[in-house]
Short mmCIF file of N, CA and C in Angstrom, two decimals:
data_model
loop_
_atom_site.label_atom_id
_atom_site.label_comp_id
_atom_site.label_asym_id
_atom_site.label_seq_id
_atom_site.Cartn_x
_atom_site.Cartn_y
_atom_site.Cartn_z
N UNK L 772 19.20 -26.16 -90.37
CA UNK L 772 19.87 -25.63 -89.19
C UNK L 772 20.11 -24.13 -89.37
N UNK L 773 19.85 -23.38 -88.32
CA UNK L 773 20.05 -21.94 -88.35
C UNK L 773 21.52 -21.62 -88.11
N UNK L 774 22.08 -20.78 -88.96
CA UNK L 774 23.47 -20.36 -88.79
C UNK L 774 23.53 -19.30 -87.69
N UNK L 775 24.32 -19.52 -86.63
CA UNK L 775 24.40 -18.53 -85.54
C UNK L 775 24.89 -17.18 -86.05
N UNK L 776 24.32 -16.12 -85.49
CA UNK L 776 24.74 -14.77 -85.82
C UNK L 776 25.59 -14.24 -84.67
N UNK L 777 26.74 -13.66 -85.02
CA UNK L 777 27.68 -13.16 -84.02
C UNK L 777 27.71 -11.64 -84.01
N UNK L 778 27.91 -11.11 -82.81
CA UNK L 778 28.33 -9.72 -82.63
C UNK L 778 29.80 -9.83 -82.30
N UNK L 779 30.63 -9.26 -83.11
CA UNK L 779 32.08 -9.41 -82.97
C UNK L 779 32.67 -8.09 -82.52
N UNK L 780 33.23 -8.06 -81.31
CA UNK L 780 33.82 -6.83 -80.80
C UNK L 780 35.07 -6.47 -81.59
N UNK L 781 35.24 -5.20 -81.84
CA UNK L 781 36.44 -4.71 -82.48
C UNK L 781 37.57 -4.86 -81.47
N UNK L 782 38.72 -5.36 -81.92
CA UNK L 782 39.84 -5.63 -81.02
C UNK L 782 41.14 -5.12 -81.62
N UNK L 783 42.08 -4.69 -80.77
CA UNK L 783 43.39 -4.32 -81.27
C UNK L 783 44.21 -5.55 -81.69
N UNK L 784 43.77 -6.72 -81.25
CA UNK L 784 44.45 -7.96 -81.63
C UNK L 784 43.90 -8.45 -82.96
N UNK L 785 44.63 -9.32 -83.62
CA UNK L 785 44.23 -9.75 -84.96
C UNK L 785 43.21 -10.89 -84.99
N UNK L 786 42.85 -11.46 -83.84
CA UNK L 786 41.93 -12.60 -83.82
C UNK L 786 40.57 -12.26 -84.45
N UNK L 787 40.10 -11.04 -84.22
CA UNK L 787 38.77 -10.67 -84.71
C UNK L 787 38.72 -10.68 -86.23
N UNK L 788 39.73 -10.11 -86.86
CA UNK L 788 39.77 -10.11 -88.33
C UNK L 788 39.97 -11.52 -88.87
N UNK L 789 40.83 -12.30 -88.21
CA UNK L 789 41.05 -13.68 -88.66
C UNK L 789 39.77 -14.51 -88.55
N UNK L 790 39.05 -14.36 -87.45
CA UNK L 790 37.79 -15.08 -87.27
C UNK L 790 36.77 -14.66 -88.32
N UNK L 791 36.66 -13.37 -88.54
CA UNK L 791 35.71 -12.86 -89.54
C UNK L 791 36.02 -13.43 -90.93
N UNK L 792 37.27 -13.38 -91.32
CA UNK L 792 37.67 -13.92 -92.63
C UNK L 792 37.40 -15.42 -92.72
N UNK L 793 37.69 -16.17 -91.65
CA UNK L 793 37.44 -17.61 -91.64
C UNK L 793 35.96 -17.89 -91.86
N UNK L 794 35.11 -17.17 -91.15
CA UNK L 794 33.67 -17.40 -91.27
C UNK L 794 33.14 -17.04 -92.66
N UNK L 795 33.67 -15.99 -93.25
CA UNK L 795 33.28 -15.62 -94.61
C UNK L 795 33.68 -16.72 -95.59
N UNK L 796 34.89 -17.25 -95.41
CA UNK L 796 35.41 -18.27 -96.33
C UNK L 796 34.79 -19.65 -96.12
N UNK L 797 34.51 -20.01 -94.86
CA UNK L 797 34.12 -21.39 -94.55
C UNK L 797 32.73 -21.55 -93.96
N UNK L 798 32.11 -20.47 -93.52
CA UNK L 798 30.78 -20.56 -92.93
C UNK L 798 30.81 -21.08 -91.51
N UNK L 799 29.64 -21.50 -91.04
CA UNK L 799 29.50 -21.99 -89.67
C UNK L 799 28.83 -20.99 -88.76
N UNK L 800 28.98 -19.72 -89.08
CA UNK L 800 28.34 -18.62 -88.35
C UNK L 800 28.44 -17.40 -89.26
N UNK L 801 27.67 -16.37 -88.90
CA UNK L 801 27.69 -15.14 -89.69
C UNK L 801 27.91 -13.97 -88.75
N UNK L 802 28.85 -13.09 -89.11
CA UNK L 802 29.08 -11.89 -88.32
C UNK L 802 27.96 -10.91 -88.68
N UNK L 803 27.10 -10.67 -87.73
CA UNK L 803 25.93 -9.81 -87.93
C UNK L 803 26.31 -8.35 -87.75
N UNK L 804 27.21 -8.08 -86.78
CA UNK L 804 27.57 -6.70 -86.46
C UNK L 804 28.96 -6.67 -85.82
N UNK L 805 29.67 -5.58 -86.06
CA UNK L 805 30.94 -5.31 -85.38
C UNK L 805 30.62 -4.31 -84.26
N UNK L 806 31.06 -4.62 -83.05
CA UNK L 806 30.68 -3.85 -81.87
C UNK L 806 31.85 -3.04 -81.34
N UNK L 807 31.58 -1.76 -81.08
CA UNK L 807 32.60 -0.87 -80.52
C UNK L 807 32.19 -0.29 -79.17
N UNK L 808 30.91 -0.43 -78.78
CA UNK L 808 30.44 0.15 -77.53
C UNK L 808 29.47 -0.81 -76.83
N UNK L 809 29.27 -0.57 -75.55
CA UNK L 809 28.32 -1.37 -74.78
C UNK L 809 26.91 -1.20 -75.34
N UNK L 810 26.54 0.00 -75.74
CA UNK L 810 25.20 0.23 -76.30
C UNK L 810 24.96 -0.62 -77.54
N UNK L 811 25.97 -0.74 -78.38
CA UNK L 811 25.84 -1.59 -79.57
C UNK L 811 25.68 -3.06 -79.18
N UNK L 812 26.42 -3.48 -78.16
CA UNK L 812 26.35 -4.88 -77.72
C UNK L 812 24.96 -5.21 -77.19
N UNK L 813 24.31 -4.27 -76.54
CA UNK L 813 22.99 -4.51 -75.98
C UNK L 813 21.89 -4.28 -77.02
N UNK L 814 22.07 -3.31 -77.88
CA UNK L 814 21.00 -2.90 -78.78
C UNK L 814 20.86 -3.69 -80.06
N UNK L 815 21.87 -4.45 -80.44
CA UNK L 815 21.83 -5.19 -81.70
C UNK L 815 21.20 -6.57 -81.52
N UNK L 816 20.84 -7.19 -82.64
CA UNK L 816 20.25 -8.52 -82.64
C UNK L 816 21.31 -9.53 -83.12
N UNK L 817 21.53 -10.59 -82.31
CA UNK L 817 22.50 -11.63 -82.63
C UNK L 817 22.33 -12.77 -81.63
N UNK L 818 23.09 -13.84 -81.78
CA UNK L 818 23.02 -14.98 -80.86
C UNK L 818 24.18 -15.02 -79.86
N UNK L 819 25.39 -14.68 -80.33
CA UNK L 819 26.60 -14.80 -79.49
C UNK L 819 27.43 -13.53 -79.64
N UNK L 820 27.86 -12.99 -78.50
CA UNK L 820 28.75 -11.84 -78.46
C UNK L 820 30.16 -12.34 -78.20
N UNK L 821 31.07 -12.10 -79.13
CA UNK L 821 32.47 -12.52 -78.99
C UNK L 821 33.28 -11.26 -78.73
N UNK L 822 33.95 -11.23 -77.57
CA UNK L 822 34.60 -10.00 -77.13
C UNK L 822 35.96 -10.30 -76.51
N UNK L 823 36.88 -9.40 -76.71
CA UNK L 823 38.25 -9.48 -76.22
C UNK L 823 38.30 -9.07 -74.74
N UNK L 824 39.19 -9.68 -73.99
CA UNK L 824 39.36 -9.29 -72.59
C UNK L 824 39.86 -7.86 -72.45
N UNK L 825 40.38 -7.28 -73.51
CA UNK L 825 40.88 -5.90 -73.48
C UNK L 825 39.79 -4.85 -73.72
N UNK L 826 38.60 -5.27 -74.10
CA UNK L 826 37.54 -4.31 -74.43
C UNK L 826 37.24 -3.41 -73.23
N UNK L 827 37.42 -2.12 -73.41
CA UNK L 827 37.24 -1.17 -72.30
C UNK L 827 35.80 -1.12 -71.81
N UNK L 828 34.86 -1.45 -72.66
CA UNK L 828 33.44 -1.37 -72.29
C UNK L 828 32.90 -2.67 -71.70
N UNK L 829 33.74 -3.69 -71.59
CA UNK L 829 33.30 -4.98 -71.06
C UNK L 829 33.24 -4.93 -69.53
N UNK L 830 32.03 -5.04 -68.98
CA UNK L 830 31.80 -4.98 -67.54
C UNK L 830 30.87 -6.12 -67.12
N UNK L 831 30.82 -6.43 -65.81
CA UNK L 831 29.87 -7.44 -65.36
C UNK L 831 28.43 -7.07 -65.73
N UNK L 832 28.10 -5.80 -65.64
CA UNK L 832 26.75 -5.34 -65.98
C UNK L 832 26.42 -5.64 -67.44
N UNK L 833 27.36 -5.34 -68.34
CA UNK L 833 27.13 -5.61 -69.76
C UNK L 833 26.95 -7.11 -70.00
N UNK L 834 27.79 -7.92 -69.40
CA UNK L 834 27.68 -9.37 -69.56
C UNK L 834 26.29 -9.83 -69.11
N UNK L 835 25.84 -9.35 -67.95
CA UNK L 835 24.51 -9.73 -67.45
C UNK L 835 23.40 -9.27 -68.39
N UNK L 836 23.52 -8.06 -68.94
CA UNK L 836 22.50 -7.54 -69.86
C UNK L 836 22.41 -8.40 -71.12
N UNK L 837 23.53 -8.75 -71.67
CA UNK L 837 23.55 -9.58 -72.88
C UNK L 837 22.95 -10.95 -72.57
N UNK L 838 23.37 -11.54 -71.48
CA UNK L 838 22.87 -12.86 -71.10
C UNK L 838 21.38 -12.83 -70.77
N UNK L 839 20.91 -11.75 -70.16
CA UNK L 839 19.49 -11.64 -69.79
C UNK L 839 18.58 -11.63 -71.01
N UNK L 840 19.14 -11.25 -72.14
CA UNK L 840 18.35 -11.24 -73.38
C UNK L 840 18.46 -12.57 -74.13
N UNK L 841 19.02 -13.59 -73.47
CA UNK L 841 19.07 -14.92 -74.05
C UNK L 841 20.27 -15.18 -74.96
N UNK L 842 21.23 -14.28 -74.93
CA UNK L 842 22.42 -14.44 -75.77
C UNK L 842 23.61 -14.91 -74.94
N UNK L 843 24.59 -15.46 -75.60
CA UNK L 843 25.81 -15.95 -74.93
C UNK L 843 26.93 -14.94 -75.13
N UNK L 844 27.89 -14.97 -74.20
CA UNK L 844 29.08 -14.13 -74.28
C UNK L 844 30.30 -15.03 -74.26
N UNK L 845 31.13 -14.94 -75.30
CA UNK L 845 32.39 -15.68 -75.38
C UNK L 845 33.52 -14.67 -75.27
N UNK L 846 34.40 -14.88 -74.30
CA UNK L 846 35.53 -13.98 -74.10
C UNK L 846 36.80 -14.57 -74.69
N UNK L 847 37.53 -13.72 -75.39
CA UNK L 847 38.78 -14.13 -76.04
C UNK L 847 39.95 -13.50 -75.28
N UNK L 848 40.95 -14.31 -74.98
CA UNK L 848 42.14 -13.81 -74.27
C UNK L 848 43.39 -14.27 -74.99
N UNK L 849 44.48 -13.58 -74.70
CA UNK L 849 45.79 -13.92 -75.25
C UNK L 849 46.51 -14.84 -74.27
N UNK L 850 46.70 -16.08 -74.66
CA UNK L 850 47.32 -17.08 -73.79
C UNK L 850 48.74 -16.68 -73.38
N UNK L 851 49.43 -15.93 -74.21
CA UNK L 851 50.81 -15.54 -73.90
C UNK L 851 50.88 -14.31 -73.01
N UNK L 852 49.77 -13.65 -72.78
CA UNK L 852 49.73 -12.44 -71.97
C UNK L 852 49.56 -12.83 -70.50
N UNK L 853 50.52 -12.47 -69.68
CA UNK L 853 50.49 -12.85 -68.27
C UNK L 853 49.61 -11.93 -67.42
N UNK L 854 48.83 -11.06 -68.05
CA UNK L 854 48.04 -10.09 -67.30
C UNK L 854 46.75 -10.67 -66.72
N UNK L 855 46.46 -11.93 -66.99
CA UNK L 855 45.30 -12.54 -66.38
C UNK L 855 44.01 -12.34 -67.14
N UNK L 856 44.07 -12.30 -68.45
CA UNK L 856 42.87 -12.10 -69.26
C UNK L 856 41.79 -13.13 -69.02
N UNK L 857 42.17 -14.40 -68.93
CA UNK L 857 41.17 -15.44 -68.71
C UNK L 857 40.54 -15.29 -67.33
N UNK L 858 41.32 -14.88 -66.36
CA UNK L 858 40.78 -14.65 -65.01
C UNK L 858 39.78 -13.50 -65.03
N UNK L 859 40.13 -12.42 -65.73
CA UNK L 859 39.22 -11.27 -65.83
C UNK L 859 37.90 -11.69 -66.47
N UNK L 860 37.99 -12.42 -67.57
CA UNK L 860 36.77 -12.86 -68.26
C UNK L 860 35.90 -13.74 -67.38
N UNK L 861 36.53 -14.65 -66.66
CA UNK L 861 35.79 -15.53 -65.76
C UNK L 861 35.10 -14.73 -64.66
N UNK L 862 35.81 -13.77 -64.09
CA UNK L 862 35.23 -12.92 -63.05
C UNK L 862 34.08 -12.07 -63.58
N UNK L 863 34.12 -11.71 -64.85
CA UNK L 863 33.04 -10.93 -65.46
C UNK L 863 31.79 -11.77 -65.70
N UNK L 864 31.95 -13.11 -65.70
CA UNK L 864 30.79 -13.98 -65.85
C UNK L 864 30.48 -14.41 -67.27
N UNK L 865 31.46 -14.36 -68.18
CA UNK L 865 31.20 -14.80 -69.54
C UNK L 865 30.84 -16.28 -69.57
N UNK L 866 30.15 -16.70 -70.62
CA UNK L 866 29.70 -18.09 -70.74
C UNK L 866 30.84 -19.05 -71.07
N UNK L 867 31.83 -18.56 -71.82
CA UNK L 867 32.96 -19.40 -72.22
C UNK L 867 34.14 -18.49 -72.53
N UNK L 868 35.35 -19.07 -72.41
CA UNK L 868 36.56 -18.35 -72.79
C UNK L 868 37.32 -19.18 -73.81
N UNK L 869 38.00 -18.48 -74.71
CA UNK L 869 38.85 -19.14 -75.69
C UNK L 869 40.13 -18.33 -75.87
N UNK L 870 41.22 -19.03 -76.12
CA UNK L 870 42.49 -18.35 -76.41
C UNK L 870 42.47 -17.89 -77.86
N UNK L 871 43.05 -16.71 -78.07
CA UNK L 871 43.07 -16.18 -79.43
C UNK L 871 43.96 -17.01 -80.32
#
């Protein structure tokens, strides 16, 4: 079985570091690249892009570009944040959402 490769967006929240450490310790996927810009998200090679709802570069266009290349986009939101992160991610067209 092929281990999925992730592009993990840099986030001000701690979920990204916790996920990275978990994967290093336990496996299941490999963080291929840490992403800070839309160009990196489009230009790198990976299977799944995991991105925070707070990412300033996250747009419907970027989501479509990533998906058009056969990759998935998973959006992470803060369940305790009443700002509507899950709604934003859904409106952007991500493939799945998860609470941090």
